[in-house]
Amino acid sequence: MNQPPPPPQHNPYYGGPVPPQQPPGYGPLPAAGQPPTHPAPPFQPRPFAQRPPSAGHPVGAVLLGFLVSFVVSLLYAGLNVATYKDQSLTSANVLYLGHAVLNGAIVGCLVGLVGGRSGGARIGAGVIAALGAFFGYTNTIPLVFAYEETPSAAWDLLSHEPFFPAKVWWTSESDGGVDWFSPLGLVLAAVTACVLAHVVGARRRRA
């Protein structure tokens, strides 16, 4: 059965205007004769809120590290060309390992500053520093050959045997076996670059 409709609501003011309804979320209506109040909005944004630190630029960090590593390796090769006649085997090994650590330190600091806490940038820093240590030594061989002979003779040497500088880098001058200082330099360069990139990137993040 259909239920009867509810009775109409009567105006308590007997036909007068309906009083204004209170908007949701606001305080009571002001009394008669008082100026209306304007409550504060529910949320006040902080004008000087601290912004989160930037995440860094991994690609730019790797490119910058590659450029700096190339420059440092080129300076090391030039120093070798200028002093190779006066170097003993011990001094040559010390100079090579020192260059590897220096290359890794410079690359790691720059990558940490630019790349922040990016893991890819840290790995890239280690690879770049190791390559810088390797090519810094191998580039010395054709440069010395060009200095002693002629640039065309060095070019002919590399054309006939392109891996000759790598063989000199790997072979020990004392006994003709493996020169373990050579891979040690790569390890030192890579570890130094990765560690410093991590430390500098973490400090940059906290700052």
mmCIF file of C-alpha atoms in Angstrom, residues 53-179:
data_model
loop_
_atom_site.group_PDB
_atom_site.id
_atom_site.type_symbol
_atom_site.label_atom_id
_atom_site.label_comp_id
_atom_site.label_asym_id
_atom_site.label_seq_id
_atom_site.Cartn_x
_atom_site.Cartn_y
_atom_site.Cartn_z
ATOM 1 C CA PRO A 53 67.004 19.356 -1.982
ATOM 2 C CA SER A 54 67.502 18.593 -5.621
ATOM 3 C CA ALA A 55 68.240 15.046 -6.652
ATOM 4 C CA GLY A 56 71.208 16.056 -8.783
ATOM 5 C CA HIS A 57 71.968 15.566 -12.447
ATOM 6 C CA PRO A 58 73.496 12.109 -13.031
ATOM 7 C CA VAL A 59 74.015 12.514 -16.782
ATOM 8 C CA GLY A 60 75.691 15.886 -16.418
ATOM 9 C CA ALA A 61 77.810 14.546 -13.570
ATOM 10 C CA VAL A 62 79.087 11.636 -15.684
ATOM 11 C CA LEU A 63 79.863 13.897 -18.644
ATOM 12 C CA LEU A 64 81.705 16.365 -16.435
ATOM 13 C CA GLY A 65 83.651 13.538 -14.788
ATOM 14 C CA PHE A 66 84.644 12.169 -18.192
ATOM 15 C CA LEU A 67 85.905 15.568 -19.336
ATOM 16 C CA VAL A 68 87.919 16.179 -16.175
ATOM 17 C CA SER A 69 89.349 12.650 -16.204
ATOM 18 C CA PHE A 70 90.502 13.170 -19.788
ATOM 19 C CA VAL A 71 92.268 16.408 -18.854
ATOM 20 C CA VAL A 72 93.982 14.845 -15.820
ATOM 21 C CA SER A 73 95.094 11.842 -17.886
ATOM 22 C CA LEU A 74 96.469 14.118 -20.579
ATOM 23 C CA LEU A 75 98.487 16.060 -17.994
ATOM 24 C CA TYR A 76 99.850 12.794 -16.588
ATOM 25 C CA ALA A 77 100.879 11.637 -20.058
ATOM 26 C CA GLY A 78 102.616 14.942 -20.700
ATOM 27 C CA LEU A 79 104.481 14.650 -17.397
ATOM 28 C CA ASN A 80 105.619 11.157 -18.368
ATOM 29 C CA VAL A 81 106.907 12.359 -21.720
ATOM 30 C CA ALA A 82 108.867 15.137 -20.015
ATOM 31 C CA THR A 83 110.413 12.960 -17.279
ATOM 32 C CA TYR A 84 110.475 9.350 -18.537
ATOM 33 C CA LYS A 85 114.263 9.384 -19.044
ATOM 34 C CA ASP A 86 114.828 10.262 -15.391
ATOM 35 C CA GLN A 87 112.263 7.844 -13.956
ATOM 36 C CA SER A 88 113.276 4.628 -12.241
ATOM 37 C CA LEU A 89 110.934 1.649 -12.145
ATOM 38 C CA THR A 90 109.868 2.492 -8.612
ATOM 39 C CA SER A 91 109.256 6.156 -9.335
ATOM 40 C CA ALA A 92 107.292 5.247 -12.478
ATOM 41 C CA ASN A 93 105.034 2.918 -10.465
ATOM 42 C CA VAL A 94 104.537 5.518 -7.725
ATOM 43 C CA LEU A 95 103.689 8.164 -10.308
ATOM 44 C CA TYR A 96 101.229 5.821 -11.995
ATOM 45 C CA LEU A 97 99.444 4.908 -8.754
ATOM 46 C CA GLY A 98 99.430 8.532 -7.630
ATOM 47 C CA HIS A 99 97.813 9.558 -10.891
ATOM 48 C CA ALA A 100 95.180 6.837 -10.488
ATOM 49 C CA VAL A 101 94.241 8.039 -6.989
ATOM 50 C CA LEU A 102 94.257 11.695 -8.058
ATOM 51 C CA ASN A 103 92.092 10.955 -11.074
ATOM 52 C CA GLY A 104 89.624 9.045 -8.934
ATOM 53 C CA ALA A 105 89.544 11.748 -6.257
ATOM 54 C CA ILE A 106 88.821 14.586 -8.676
ATOM 55 C CA VAL A 107 86.222 12.626 -10.627
ATOM 56 C CA GLY A 108 84.516 11.374 -7.454
ATOM 57 C CA CYS A 109 84.246 14.823 -5.891
ATOM 58 C CA LEU A 110 82.816 16.410 -9.022
ATOM 59 C CA VAL A 111 80.360 13.596 -9.644
ATOM 60 C CA GLY A 112 79.211 13.748 -6.027
ATOM 61 C CA LEU A 113 78.667 17.504 -6.219
ATOM 62 C CA VAL A 114 76.722 17.399 -9.474
ATOM 63 C CA GLY A 115 75.097 13.960 -9.339
ATOM 64 C CA GLY A 116 74.010 13.976 -5.696
ATOM 65 C CA ARG A 117 73.045 10.565 -4.330
ATOM 66 C CA SER A 118 72.530 8.937 -7.707
ATOM 67 C CA GLY A 119 73.829 5.363 -7.696
ATOM 68 C CA GLY A 120 74.323 5.399 -11.440
ATOM 69 C CA ALA A 121 76.503 8.489 -11.204
ATOM 70 C CA ARG A 122 78.705 6.794 -8.584
ATOM 71 C CA ILE A 123 79.186 3.717 -10.746
ATOM 72 C CA GLY A 124 79.931 5.954 -13.709
ATOM 73 C CA ALA A 125 82.523 7.819 -11.656
ATOM 74 C CA GLY A 126 84.340 4.565 -10.860
ATOM 75 C CA VAL A 127 84.351 3.428 -14.477
ATOM 76 C CA ILE A 128 85.525 6.817 -15.753
ATOM 77 C CA ALA A 129 88.339 7.055 -13.203
ATOM 78 C CA ALA A 130 89.567 3.551 -14.051
ATOM 79 C CA LEU A 131 89.539 4.366 -17.759
ATOM 80 C CA GLY A 132 91.401 7.594 -17.043
ATOM 81 C CA ALA A 133 94.136 5.704 -15.203
ATOM 82 C CA PHE A 134 94.430 3.207 -18.047
ATOM 83 C CA PHE A 135 94.482 5.634 -20.956
ATOM 84 C CA GLY A 136 96.712 8.034 -19.088
ATOM 85 C CA TYR A 137 99.436 5.387 -19.172
ATOM 86 C CA THR A 138 98.737 3.901 -22.588
ATOM 87 C CA ASN A 139 98.630 7.326 -24.243
ATOM 88 C CA THR A 140 102.148 7.920 -22.949
ATOM 89 C CA ILE A 141 103.588 5.158 -25.157
ATOM 90 C CA PRO A 142 102.780 6.663 -28.585
ATOM 91 C CA LEU A 143 103.602 10.148 -27.309
ATOM 92 C CA VAL A 144 107.066 9.042 -26.216
ATOM 93 C CA PHE A 145 107.547 7.217 -29.518
ATOM 94 C CA ALA A 146 106.489 10.320 -31.439
ATOM 95 C CA TYR A 147 108.855 12.445 -29.349
ATOM 96 C CA GLU A 148 111.818 10.112 -29.924
ATOM 97 C CA GLU A 149 111.060 9.387 -33.579
ATOM 98 C CA THR A 150 108.380 11.241 -35.528
ATOM 99 C CA PRO A 151 104.578 11.475 -35.233
ATOM 100 C CA SER A 152 104.237 9.510 -38.463
ATOM 101 C CA ALA A 153 106.368 6.720 -37.005
ATOM 102 C CA ALA A 154 104.098 6.565 -33.958
ATOM 103 C CA TRP A 155 101.093 6.405 -36.267
ATOM 104 C CA ASP A 156 102.648 3.553 -38.240
ATOM 105 C CA LEU A 157 103.306 1.685 -34.999
ATOM 106 C CA LEU A 158 99.691 1.982 -33.892
ATOM 107 C CA SER A 159 98.453 1.060 -37.353
ATOM 108 C CA HIS A 160 100.403 -2.209 -37.419
ATOM 109 C CA GLU A 161 99.964 -3.069 -33.734
ATOM 110 C CA PRO A 162 97.114 -1.073 -32.157
ATOM 111 C CA PHE A 163 97.294 -2.979 -28.842
ATOM 112 C CA PHE A 164 100.987 -2.339 -28.308
ATOM 113 C CA PRO A 165 100.416 0.360 -25.598
ATOM 114 C CA ALA A 166 98.114 -2.021 -23.703
ATOM 115 C CA LYS A 167 100.782 -4.759 -23.859
ATOM 116 C CA VAL A 168 103.362 -2.380 -22.424
ATOM 117 C CA TRP A 169 100.917 -1.385 -19.681
ATOM 118 C CA TRP A 170 100.280 -5.044 -18.741
ATOM 119 C CA THR A 171 103.850 -6.351 -19.010
ATOM 120 C CA SER A 172 106.397 -5.914 -16.217
ATOM 121 C CA GLU A 173 109.672 -4.305 -17.263
ATOM 122 C CA SER A 174 111.668 -6.225 -14.669
ATOM 123 C CA ASP A 175 110.832 -9.871 -15.496
ATOM 124 C CA GLY A 176 108.527 -9.683 -18.522
ATOM 125 C CA GLY A 177 105.578 -11.140 -16.605
ATOM 126 C CA VAL A 178 102.423 -9.468 -15.437
ATOM 127 C CA ASP A 179 102.835 -6.023 -13.915
#
